[in-house]
């Protein structure tokens, strides 16, 4: 905890911080996460089976990671910096449990899961790189501690690995028998017009 507080003090913004840097941090902390659902939607609508399968696996791993994150927060509720209070806060946030960070959990689980597939490894690398400024921004703005990001990193790596290991009996049957059939049923008119991929 001492190291966590020391790191937080070094990373947290101060009242005299550059306003432009604060605006940039808010964009990174709040809006960059929307790349994940955009990737999922565009990938499913415009991508081939070689892209859809890894995206489904990453999505399911992320859902499980968020479930685990919620359980951890319920059983071991860690406060946010402004709840103690320490440091300075520049982003309004509800006083919910901080550990692990859900923003980091989402981006990192998606990244690690996509890294497991040759077809999506490049996308996974980009998401992994983008997760770094998101994690920094949320600490910088005072809504998370560094330990919340470390917890997200470990949880994401574990969940992506576990779901990847269960691919043959969990992901692939669900993809072929449920997800793909449901997608083709819902988007049949758009598929016939060639507006989205089959």
mmCIF file with all atom_site columns, C-alpha atoms in Angstrom:
data_model
loop_
_atom_site.group_PDB
_atom_site.id
_atom_site.type_symbol
_atom_site.label_atom_id
_atom_site.label_alt_id
_atom_site.label_comp_id
_atom_site.label_asym_id
_atom_site.label_entity_id
_atom_site.label_seq_id
_atom_site.pdbx_PDB_ins_code
_atom_site.Cartn_x
_atom_site.Cartn_y
_atom_site.Cartn_z
_atom_site.occupancy
_atom_site.B_iso_or_equiv
_atom_site.pdbx_formal_charge
_atom_site.auth_seq_id
_atom_site.auth_comp_id
_atom_site.auth_asym_id
_atom_site.auth_atom_id
_atom_site.pdbx_PDB_model_num
ATOM 1   C CA . UNK A 1 1   ? 0.000   0.000   0.000   1.00 0.00 ? 1   UNK A CA 1
ATOM 2   C CA . UNK A 1 2   ? 2.874   2.373   0.720   1.00 0.00 ? 2   UNK A CA 1
ATOM 3   C CA . UNK A 1 3   ? 4.335   1.842   -2.741  1.00 0.00 ? 3   UNK A CA 1
ATOM 4   C CA . UNK A 1 4   ? 0.867   2.264   -4.233  1.00 0.00 ? 4   UNK A CA 1
ATOM 5   C CA . UNK A 1 5   ? 0.419   5.632   -2.500  1.00 0.00 ? 5   UNK A CA 1
ATOM 6   C CA . UNK A 1 6   ? 3.900   6.785   -3.512  1.00 0.00 ? 6   UNK A CA 1
ATOM 7   C CA . UNK A 1 7   ? 3.270   5.926   -7.153  1.00 0.00 ? 7   UNK A CA 1
ATOM 8   C CA . UNK A 1 8   ? -0.125  7.584   -7.023  1.00 0.00 ? 8   UNK A CA 1
ATOM 9   C CA . UNK A 1 9   ? 1.387   10.772  -5.626  1.00 0.00 ? 9   UNK A CA 1
ATOM 10  C CA . UNK A 1 10  ? 3.896   10.838  -8.480  1.00 0.00 ? 10  UNK A CA 1
ATOM 11  C CA . UNK A 1 11  ? 1.301   10.213  -11.216 1.00 0.00 ? 11  UNK A CA 1
ATOM 12  C CA . UNK A 1 12  ? -1.675  12.198  -9.922  1.00 0.00 ? 12  UNK A CA 1
ATOM 13  C CA . UNK A 1 13  ? -2.274  15.627  -11.454 1.00 0.00 ? 13  UNK A CA 1
ATOM 14  C CA . UNK A 1 14  ? -1.947  18.774  -9.359  1.00 0.00 ? 14  UNK A CA 1
ATOM 15  C CA . UNK A 1 15  ? -4.128  21.916  -9.409  1.00 0.00 ? 15  UNK A CA 1
ATOM 16  C CA . UNK A 1 16  ? -1.417  23.720  -11.366 1.00 0.00 ? 16  UNK A CA 1
ATOM 17  C CA . UNK A 1 17  ? -1.281  21.014  -14.075 1.00 0.00 ? 17  UNK A CA 1
ATOM 18  C CA . UNK A 1 18  ? -1.502  22.145  -17.684 1.00 0.00 ? 18  UNK A CA 1
ATOM 19  C CA . UNK A 1 19  ? -5.229  22.467  -18.580 1.00 0.00 ? 19  UNK A CA 1
ATOM 20  C CA . UNK A 1 20  ? -4.574  20.994  -22.019 1.00 0.00 ? 20  UNK A CA 1
ATOM 21  C CA . UNK A 1 21  ? -3.008  17.930  -20.418 1.00 0.00 ? 21  UNK A CA 1
ATOM 22  C CA . UNK A 1 22  ? -6.065  17.560  -18.196 1.00 0.00 ? 22  UNK A CA 1
ATOM 23  C CA . UNK A 1 23  ? -8.353  17.714  -21.236 1.00 0.00 ? 23  UNK A CA 1
ATOM 24  C CA . UNK A 1 24  ? -6.233  15.131  -23.062 1.00 0.00 ? 24  UNK A CA 1
ATOM 25  C CA . UNK A 1 25  ? -6.305  12.876  -19.999 1.00 0.00 ? 25  UNK A CA 1
ATOM 26  C CA . UNK A 1 26  ? -10.098 13.140  -19.813 1.00 0.00 ? 26  UNK A CA 1
ATOM 27  C CA . UNK A 1 27  ? -10.424 12.150  -23.469 1.00 0.00 ? 27  UNK A CA 1
ATOM 28  C CA . UNK A 1 28  ? -8.167  9.153   -22.878 1.00 0.00 ? 28  UNK A CA 1
ATOM 29  C CA . UNK A 1 29  ? -9.832  8.170   -19.607 1.00 0.00 ? 29  UNK A CA 1
ATOM 30  C CA . UNK A 1 30  ? -13.448 8.476   -20.768 1.00 0.00 ? 30  UNK A CA 1
ATOM 31  C CA . UNK A 1 31  ? -13.696 8.109   -24.538 1.00 0.00 ? 31  UNK A CA 1
ATOM 32  C CA . UNK A 1 32  ? -10.905 5.831   -25.765 1.00 0.00 ? 32  UNK A CA 1
ATOM 33  C CA . UNK A 1 33  ? -12.710 2.813   -24.322 1.00 0.00 ? 33  UNK A CA 1
ATOM 34  C CA . UNK A 1 34  ? -15.379 3.215   -27.047 1.00 0.00 ? 34  UNK A CA 1
ATOM 35  C CA . UNK A 1 35  ? -12.895 1.801   -29.545 1.00 0.00 ? 35  UNK A CA 1
ATOM 36  C CA . UNK A 1 36  ? -13.645 -1.634  -28.093 1.00 0.00 ? 36  UNK A CA 1
ATOM 37  C CA . UNK A 1 37  ? -17.376 -1.811  -28.934 1.00 0.00 ? 37  UNK A CA 1
ATOM 38  C CA . UNK A 1 38  ? -16.648 -0.102  -32.263 1.00 0.00 ? 38  UNK A CA 1
ATOM 39  C CA . UNK A 1 39  ? -14.117 -2.828  -33.052 1.00 0.00 ? 39  UNK A CA 1
ATOM 40  C CA . UNK A 1 40  ? -16.586 -5.557  -32.130 1.00 0.00 ? 40  UNK A CA 1
ATOM 41  C CA . UNK A 1 41  ? -19.416 -4.108  -34.219 1.00 0.00 ? 41  UNK A CA 1
ATOM 42  C CA . UNK A 1 42  ? -17.309 -3.292  -37.286 1.00 0.00 ? 42  UNK A CA 1
ATOM 43  C CA . UNK A 1 43  ? -15.437 -6.584  -37.049 1.00 0.00 ? 43  UNK A CA 1
ATOM 44  C CA . UNK A 1 44  ? -18.652 -8.603  -37.001 1.00 0.00 ? 44  UNK A CA 1
ATOM 45  C CA . UNK A 1 45  ? -20.399 -6.623  -39.691 1.00 0.00 ? 45  UNK A CA 1
ATOM 46  C CA . UNK A 1 46  ? -17.491 -6.331  -42.100 1.00 0.00 ? 46  UNK A CA 1
ATOM 47  C CA . UNK A 1 47  ? -15.101 -9.108  -41.083 1.00 0.00 ? 47  UNK A CA 1
ATOM 48  C CA . UNK A 1 48  ? -14.704 -12.704 -42.216 1.00 0.00 ? 48  UNK A CA 1
ATOM 49  C CA . UNK A 1 49  ? -15.023 -15.814 -40.046 1.00 0.00 ? 49  UNK A CA 1
ATOM 50  C CA . UNK A 1 50  ? -11.296 -15.563 -39.376 1.00 0.00 ? 50  UNK A CA 1
ATOM 51  C CA . UNK A 1 51  ? -11.950 -12.248 -37.616 1.00 0.00 ? 51  UNK A CA 1
ATOM 52  C CA . UNK A 1 52  ? -15.356 -13.004 -36.078 1.00 0.00 ? 52  UNK A CA 1
ATOM 53  C CA . UNK A 1 53  ? -14.164 -16.049 -34.109 1.00 0.00 ? 53  UNK A CA 1
ATOM 54  C CA . UNK A 1 54  ? -11.321 -14.262 -32.260 1.00 0.00 ? 54  UNK A CA 1
ATOM 55  C CA . UNK A 1 55  ? -13.574 -11.264 -31.623 1.00 0.00 ? 55  UNK A CA 1
ATOM 56  C CA . UNK A 1 56  ? -16.216 -13.505 -30.072 1.00 0.00 ? 56  UNK A CA 1
ATOM 57  C CA . UNK A 1 57  ? -13.580 -15.172 -27.905 1.00 0.00 ? 57  UNK A CA 1
ATOM 58  C CA . UNK A 1 58  ? -12.242 -11.785 -26.793 1.00 0.00 ? 58  UNK A CA 1
ATOM 59  C CA . UNK A 1 59  ? -15.772 -10.553 -26.073 1.00 0.00 ? 59  UNK A CA 1
ATOM 60  C CA . UNK A 1 60  ? -16.606 -13.594 -23.947 1.00 0.00 ? 60  UNK A CA 1
ATOM 61  C CA . UNK A 1 61  ? -13.298 -13.353 -22.090 1.00 0.00 ? 61  UNK A CA 1
ATOM 62  C CA . UNK A 1 62  ? -14.026 -9.688  -21.387 1.00 0.00 ? 62  UNK A CA 1
ATOM 63  C CA . UNK A 1 63  ? -17.517 -10.441 -20.071 1.00 0.00 ? 63  UNK A CA 1
ATOM 64  C CA . UNK A 1 64  ? -16.092 -13.081 -17.732 1.00 0.00 ? 64  UNK A CA 1
ATOM 65  C CA . UNK A 1 65  ? -13.320 -10.719 -16.631 1.00 0.00 ? 65  UNK A CA 1
ATOM 66  C CA . UNK A 1 66  ? -15.857 -7.995  -15.829 1.00 0.00 ? 66  UNK A CA 1
ATOM 67  C CA . UNK A 1 67  ? -17.929 -10.519 -13.865 1.00 0.00 ? 67  UNK A CA 1
ATOM 68  C CA . UNK A 1 68  ? -14.853 -11.499 -11.884 1.00 0.00 ? 68  UNK A CA 1
ATOM 69  C CA . UNK A 1 69  ? -14.007 -7.826  -11.398 1.00 0.00 ? 69  UNK A CA 1
ATOM 70  C CA . UNK A 1 70  ? -17.457 -7.153  -9.974  1.00 0.00 ? 70  UNK A CA 1
ATOM 71  C CA . UNK A 1 71  ? -17.131 -10.115 -7.631  1.00 0.00 ? 71  UNK A CA 1
ATOM 72  C CA . UNK A 1 72  ? -13.718 -8.918  -6.446  1.00 0.00 ? 72  UNK A CA 1
ATOM 73  C CA . UNK A 1 73  ? -15.112 -5.440  -5.861  1.00 0.00 ? 73  UNK A CA 1
ATOM 74  C CA . UNK A 1 74  ? -17.997 -6.885  -3.854  1.00 0.00 ? 74  UNK A CA 1
ATOM 75  C CA . UNK A 1 75  ? -15.854 -9.176  -1.700  1.00 0.00 ? 75  UNK A CA 1
ATOM 76  C CA . UNK A 1 76  ? -12.878 -6.830  -1.336  1.00 0.00 ? 76  UNK A CA 1
ATOM 77  C CA . UNK A 1 77  ? -14.091 -3.252  -1.898  1.00 0.00 ? 77  UNK A CA 1
ATOM 78  C CA . UNK A 1 78  ? -11.079 -0.990  -2.314  1.00 0.00 ? 78  UNK A CA 1
ATOM 79  C CA . UNK A 1 79  ? -11.718 2.764   -2.169  1.00 0.00 ? 79  UNK A CA 1
ATOM 80  C CA . UNK A 1 80  ? -10.915 5.252   -4.891  1.00 0.00 ? 80  UNK A CA 1
ATOM 81  C CA . UNK A 1 81  ? -8.419  8.020   -4.071  1.00 0.00 ? 81  UNK A CA 1
ATOM 82  C CA . UNK A 1 82  ? -11.131 10.650  -3.534  1.00 0.00 ? 82  UNK A CA 1
ATOM 83  C CA . UNK A 1 83  ? -12.916 8.313   -1.079  1.00 0.00 ? 83  UNK A CA 1
ATOM 84  C CA . UNK A 1 84  ? -9.978  8.255   1.356   1.00 0.00 ? 84  UNK A CA 1
ATOM 85  C CA . UNK A 1 85  ? -9.306  11.119  0.398   1.00 0.00 ? 85  UNK A CA 1
ATOM 86  C CA . UNK A 1 86  ? -5.841  11.521  -1.077  1.00 0.00 ? 86  UNK A CA 1
ATOM 87  C CA . UNK A 1 87  ? -4.509  13.493  -4.020  1.00 0.00 ? 87  UNK A CA 1
ATOM 88  C CA . UNK A 1 88  ? -6.569  15.573  -6.424  1.00 0.00 ? 88  UNK A CA 1
ATOM 89  C CA . UNK A 1 89  ? -9.564  14.506  -8.492  1.00 0.00 ? 89  UNK A CA 1
ATOM 90  C CA . UNK A 1 90  ? -10.326 16.028  -11.892 1.00 0.00 ? 90  UNK A CA 1
ATOM 91  C CA . UNK A 1 91  ? -12.993 13.608  -13.123 1.00 0.00 ? 91  UNK A CA 1
ATOM 92  C CA . UNK A 1 92  ? -16.384 13.041  -11.542 1.00 0.00 ? 92  UNK A CA 1
ATOM 93  C CA . UNK A 1 93  ? -16.949 9.412   -10.604 1.00 0.00 ? 93  UNK A CA 1
ATOM 94  C CA . UNK A 1 94  ? -19.341 7.463   -8.420  1.00 0.00 ? 94  UNK A CA 1
ATOM 95  C CA . UNK A 1 95  ? -17.775 6.081   -5.201  1.00 0.00 ? 95  UNK A CA 1
ATOM 96  C CA . UNK A 1 96  ? -17.745 2.500   -6.467  1.00 0.00 ? 96  UNK A CA 1
ATOM 97  C CA . UNK A 1 97  ? -15.031 -0.078  -5.645  1.00 0.00 ? 97  UNK A CA 1
ATOM 98  C CA . UNK A 1 98  ? -11.840 0.766   -7.522  1.00 0.00 ? 98  UNK A CA 1
ATOM 99  C CA . UNK A 1 99  ? -10.017 -2.564  -7.690  1.00 0.00 ? 99  UNK A CA 1
ATOM 100 C CA . UNK A 1 100 ? -9.535  -3.711  -10.368 1.00 0.00 ? 100 UNK A CA 1
ATOM 101 C CA . UNK A 1 101 ? -10.141 -0.970  -12.929 1.00 0.00 ? 101 UNK A CA 1
ATOM 102 C CA . UNK A 1 102 ? -12.974 -1.942  -15.279 1.00 0.00 ? 102 UNK A CA 1
ATOM 103 C CA . UNK A 1 103 ? -11.677 0.322   -18.056 1.00 0.00 ? 103 UNK A CA 1
ATOM 104 C CA . UNK A 1 104 ? -8.273  -1.338  -17.964 1.00 0.00 ? 104 UNK A CA 1
ATOM 105 C CA . UNK A 1 105 ? -9.836  -4.778  -17.559 1.00 0.00 ? 105 UNK A CA 1
ATOM 106 C CA . UNK A 1 106 ? -11.882 -4.340  -20.744 1.00 0.00 ? 106 UNK A CA 1
ATOM 107 C CA . UNK A 1 107 ? -9.036  -3.060  -22.896 1.00 0.00 ? 107 UNK A CA 1
ATOM 108 C CA . UNK A 1 108 ? -6.431  -5.480  -21.574 1.00 0.00 ? 108 UNK A CA 1
ATOM 109 C CA . UNK A 1 109 ? -8.634  -8.579  -21.757 1.00 0.00 ? 109 UNK A CA 1
ATOM 110 C CA . UNK A 1 110 ? -9.566  -7.750  -25.337 1.00 0.00 ? 110 UNK A CA 1
ATOM 111 C CA . UNK A 1 111 ? -5.908  -7.123  -26.164 1.00 0.00 ? 111 UNK A CA 1
ATOM 112 C CA . UNK A 1 112 ? -4.543  -10.299 -24.558 1.00 0.00 ? 112 UNK A CA 1
ATOM 113 C CA . UNK A 1 113 ? -7.283  -12.443 -26.093 1.00 0.00 ? 113 UNK A CA 1
ATOM 114 C CA . UNK A 1 114 ? -6.706  -11.051 -29.595 1.00 0.00 ? 114 UNK A CA 1
ATOM 115 C CA . UNK A 1 115 ? -2.951  -11.565 -29.180 1.00 0.00 ? 115 UNK A CA 1
ATOM 116 C CA . UNK A 1 116 ? -3.616  -15.316 -28.966 1.00 0.00 ? 116 UNK A CA 1
ATOM 117 C CA . UNK A 1 117 ? -4.652  -15.436 -32.647 1.00 0.00 ? 117 UNK A CA 1
ATOM 118 C CA . UNK A 1 118 ? -2.372  -14.825 -35.611 1.00 0.00 ? 118 UNK A CA 1
ATOM 119 C CA . UNK A 1 119 ? -5.225  -13.143 -37.517 1.00 0.00 ? 119 UNK A CA 1
ATOM 120 C CA . UNK A 1 120 ? -5.821  -10.531 -34.804 1.00 0.00 ? 120 UNK A CA 1
ATOM 121 C CA . UNK A 1 121 ? -2.384  -10.192 -33.225 1.00 0.00 ? 121 UNK A CA 1
ATOM 122 C CA . UNK A 1 122 ? -1.777  -6.755  -34.718 1.00 0.00 ? 122 UNK A CA 1
ATOM 123 C CA . UNK A 1 123 ? -5.116  -5.457  -33.402 1.00 0.00 ? 123 UNK A CA 1
ATOM 124 C CA . UNK A 1 124 ? -4.254  -6.915  -30.004 1.00 0.00 ? 124 UNK A CA 1
ATOM 125 C CA . UNK A 1 125 ? -0.938  -5.060  -29.976 1.00 0.00 ? 125 UNK A CA 1
ATOM 126 C CA . UNK A 1 126 ? -2.663  -1.772  -30.786 1.00 0.00 ? 126 UNK A CA 1
ATOM 127 C CA . UNK A 1 127 ? -5.209  -2.275  -28.002 1.00 0.00 ? 127 UNK A CA 1
ATOM 128 C CA . UNK A 1 128 ? -2.434  -3.162  -25.586 1.00 0.00 ? 128 UNK A CA 1
ATOM 129 C CA . UNK A 1 129 ? -0.605  0.048   -26.458 1.00 0.00 ? 129 UNK A CA 1
ATOM 130 C CA . UNK A 1 130 ? -3.798  2.093   -26.120 1.00 0.00 ? 130 UNK A CA 1
ATOM 131 C CA . UNK A 1 131 ? -4.503  0.598   -22.689 1.00 0.00 ? 131 UNK A CA 1
ATOM 132 C CA . UNK A 1 132 ? -1.366  2.265   -21.316 1.00 0.00 ? 132 UNK A CA 1
ATOM 133 C CA . UNK A 1 133 ? -2.507  5.897   -21.767 1.00 0.00 ? 133 UNK A CA 1
ATOM 134 C CA . UNK A 1 134 ? -5.998  4.951   -20.534 1.00 0.00 ? 134 UNK A CA 1
ATOM 135 C CA . UNK A 1 135 ? -4.522  3.525   -17.326 1.00 0.00 ? 135 UNK A CA 1
ATOM 136 C CA . UNK A 1 136 ? -2.254  6.545   -16.907 1.00 0.00 ? 136 UNK A CA 1
ATOM 137 C CA . UNK A 1 137 ? -5.114  9.003   -17.461 1.00 0.00 ? 137 UNK A CA 1
ATOM 138 C CA . UNK A 1 138 ? -7.378  7.435   -14.865 1.00 0.00 ? 138 UNK A CA 1
ATOM 139 C CA . UNK A 1 139 ? -4.633  7.588   -12.250 1.00 0.00 ? 139 UNK A CA 1
ATOM 140 C CA . UNK A 1 140 ? -3.602  11.070  -13.375 1.00 0.00 ? 140 UNK A CA 1
ATOM 141 C CA . UNK A 1 141 ? -7.163  12.346  -12.952 1.00 0.00 ? 141 UNK A CA 1
ATOM 142 C CA . UNK A 1 142 ? -7.469  10.808  -9.499  1.00 0.00 ? 142 UNK A CA 1
ATOM 143 C CA . UNK A 1 143 ? -10.137 8.127   -9.964  1.00 0.00 ? 143 UNK A CA 1
ATOM 144 C CA . UNK A 1 144 ? -7.822  5.113   -9.611  1.00 0.00 ? 144 UNK A CA 1
ATOM 145 C CA . UNK A 1 145 ? -4.703  3.954   -7.838  1.00 0.00 ? 145 UNK A CA 1
ATOM 146 C CA . UNK A 1 146 ? -1.843  2.242   -9.709  1.00 0.00 ? 146 UNK A CA 1
ATOM 147 C CA . UNK A 1 147 ? -2.721  -1.023  -7.930  1.00 0.00 ? 147 UNK A CA 1
ATOM 148 C CA . UNK A 1 148 ? -6.116  -0.962  -9.659  1.00 0.00 ? 148 UNK A CA 1
ATOM 149 C CA . UNK A 1 149 ? -4.329  -1.093  -13.004 1.00 0.00 ? 149 UNK A CA 1
ATOM 150 C CA . UNK A 1 150 ? -2.043  -3.896  -11.873 1.00 0.00 ? 150 UNK A CA 1
ATOM 151 C CA . UNK A 1 151 ? -5.078  -5.870  -10.720 1.00 0.00 ? 151 UNK A CA 1
ATOM 152 C CA . UNK A 1 152 ? -6.721  -5.344  -14.110 1.00 0.00 ? 152 UNK A CA 1
ATOM 153 C CA . UNK A 1 153 ? -3.556  -6.497  -15.882 1.00 0.00 ? 153 UNK A CA 1
ATOM 154 C CA . UNK A 1 154 ? -3.394  -9.754  -13.910 1.00 0.00 ? 154 UNK A CA 1
ATOM 155 C CA . UNK A 1 155 ? -7.120  -10.434 -14.190 1.00 0.00 ? 155 UNK A CA 1
ATOM 156 C CA . UNK A 1 156 ? -7.123  -9.764  -17.933 1.00 0.00 ? 156 UNK A CA 1
ATOM 157 C CA . UNK A 1 157 ? -4.152  -12.022 -18.588 1.00 0.00 ? 157 UNK A CA 1
ATOM 158 C CA . UNK A 1 158 ? -5.670  -14.866 -16.550 1.00 0.00 ? 158 UNK A CA 1
ATOM 159 C CA . UNK A 1 159 ? -9.118  -14.612 -18.114 1.00 0.00 ? 159 UNK A CA 1
ATOM 160 C CA . UNK A 1 160 ? -7.843  -14.349 -21.688 1.00 0.00 ? 160 UNK A CA 1
ATOM 161 C CA . UNK A 1 161 ? -5.662  -17.411 -21.095 1.00 0.00 ? 161 UNK A CA 1
ATOM 162 C CA . UNK A 1 162 ? -8.451  -19.451 -19.490 1.00 0.00 ? 162 UNK A CA 1
ATOM 163 C CA . UNK A 1 163 ? -10.963 -18.674 -22.229 1.00 0.00 ? 163 UNK A CA 1
ATOM 164 C CA . UNK A 1 164 ? -8.336  -19.307 -24.894 1.00 0.00 ? 164 UNK A CA 1
ATOM 165 C CA . UNK A 1 165 ? -7.599  -22.705 -23.360 1.00 0.00 ? 165 UNK A CA 1
ATOM 166 C CA . UNK A 1 166 ? -11.317 -23.585 -23.493 1.00 0.00 ? 166 UNK A CA 1
ATOM 167 C CA . UNK A 1 167 ? -11.689 -22.480 -27.127 1.00 0.00 ? 167 UNK A CA 1
ATOM 168 C CA . UNK A 1 168 ? -12.355 -25.930 -28.594 1.00 0.00 ? 168 UNK A CA 1
ATOM 169 C CA . UNK A 1 169 ? -15.248 -26.849 -26.281 1.00 0.00 ? 169 UNK A CA 1
ATOM 170 C CA . UNK A 1 170 ? -16.635 -23.415 -25.370 1.00 0.00 ? 170 UNK A CA 1
ATOM 171 C CA . UNK A 1 171 ? -15.973 -20.768 -28.019 1.00 0.00 ? 171 UNK A CA 1
ATOM 172 C CA . UNK A 1 172 ? -16.093 -22.706 -31.282 1.00 0.00 ? 172 UNK A CA 1
ATOM 173 C CA . UNK A 1 173 ? -19.346 -24.621 -30.582 1.00 0.00 ? 173 UNK A CA 1
ATOM 174 C CA . UNK A 1 174 ? -21.025 -21.415 -29.412 1.00 0.00 ? 174 UNK A CA 1
ATOM 175 C CA . UNK A 1 175 ? -19.754 -19.567 -32.473 1.00 0.00 ? 175 UNK A CA 1
ATOM 176 C CA . UNK A 1 176 ? -20.950 -22.167 -34.998 1.00 0.00 ? 176 UNK A CA 1
ATOM 177 C CA . UNK A 1 177 ? -24.242 -23.182 -33.399 1.00 0.00 ? 177 UNK A CA 1
ATOM 178 C CA . UNK A 1 178 ? -25.434 -19.956 -31.788 1.00 0.00 ? 178 UNK A CA 1
ATOM 179 C CA . UNK A 1 179 ? -23.585 -16.726 -32.605 1.00 0.00 ? 179 UNK A CA 1
ATOM 180 C CA . UNK A 1 180 ? -23.143 -17.167 -36.360 1.00 0.00 ? 180 UNK A CA 1
ATOM 181 C CA . UNK A 1 181 ? -26.692 -18.474 -36.893 1.00 0.00 ? 181 UNK A CA 1
ATOM 182 C CA . UNK A 1 182 ? -28.187 -15.654 -34.846 1.00 0.00 ? 182 UNK A CA 1
ATOM 183 C CA . UNK A 1 183 ? -26.105 -13.084 -36.700 1.00 0.00 ? 183 UNK A CA 1
ATOM 184 C CA . UNK A 1 184 ? -27.187 -14.417 -40.118 1.00 0.00 ? 184 UNK A CA 1
ATOM 185 C CA . UNK A 1 185 ? -30.816 -14.486 -39.016 1.00 0.00 ? 185 UNK A CA 1
ATOM 186 C CA . UNK A 1 186 ? -30.836 -10.916 -37.671 1.00 0.00 ? 186 UNK A CA 1
ATOM 187 C CA . UNK A 1 187 ? -28.822 -9.408  -40.506 1.00 0.00 ? 187 UNK A CA 1
ATOM 188 C CA . UNK A 1 188 ? -30.206 -11.489 -43.400 1.00 0.00 ? 188 UNK A CA 1
ATOM 189 C CA . UNK A 1 189 ? -31.577 -8.473  -45.345 1.00 0.00 ? 189 UNK A CA 1
ATOM 190 C CA . UNK A 1 190 ? -28.284 -6.593  -45.059 1.00 0.00 ? 190 UNK A CA 1
ATOM 191 C CA . UNK A 1 191 ? -26.292 -9.714  -45.976 1.00 0.00 ? 191 UNK A CA 1
ATOM 192 C CA . UNK A 1 192 ? -28.405 -10.224 -49.125 1.00 0.00 ? 192 UNK A CA 1
ATOM 193 C CA . UNK A 1 193 ? -27.726 -6.634  -50.175 1.00 0.00 ? 193 UNK A CA 1
ATOM 194 C CA . UNK A 1 194 ? -24.008 -7.112  -49.565 1.00 0.00 ? 194 UNK A CA 1
ATOM 195 C CA . UNK A 1 195 ? -23.902 -4.322  -46.993 1.00 0.00 ? 195 UNK A CA 1
ATOM 196 C CA . UNK A 1 196 ? -22.424 -6.617  -44.335 1.00 0.00 ? 196 UNK A CA 1
ATOM 197 C CA . UNK A 1 197 ? -20.344 -9.763  -44.507 1.00 0.00 ? 197 UNK A CA 1
ATOM 198 C CA . UNK A 1 198 ? -21.940 -13.185 -44.322 1.00 0.00 ? 198 UNK A CA 1
#
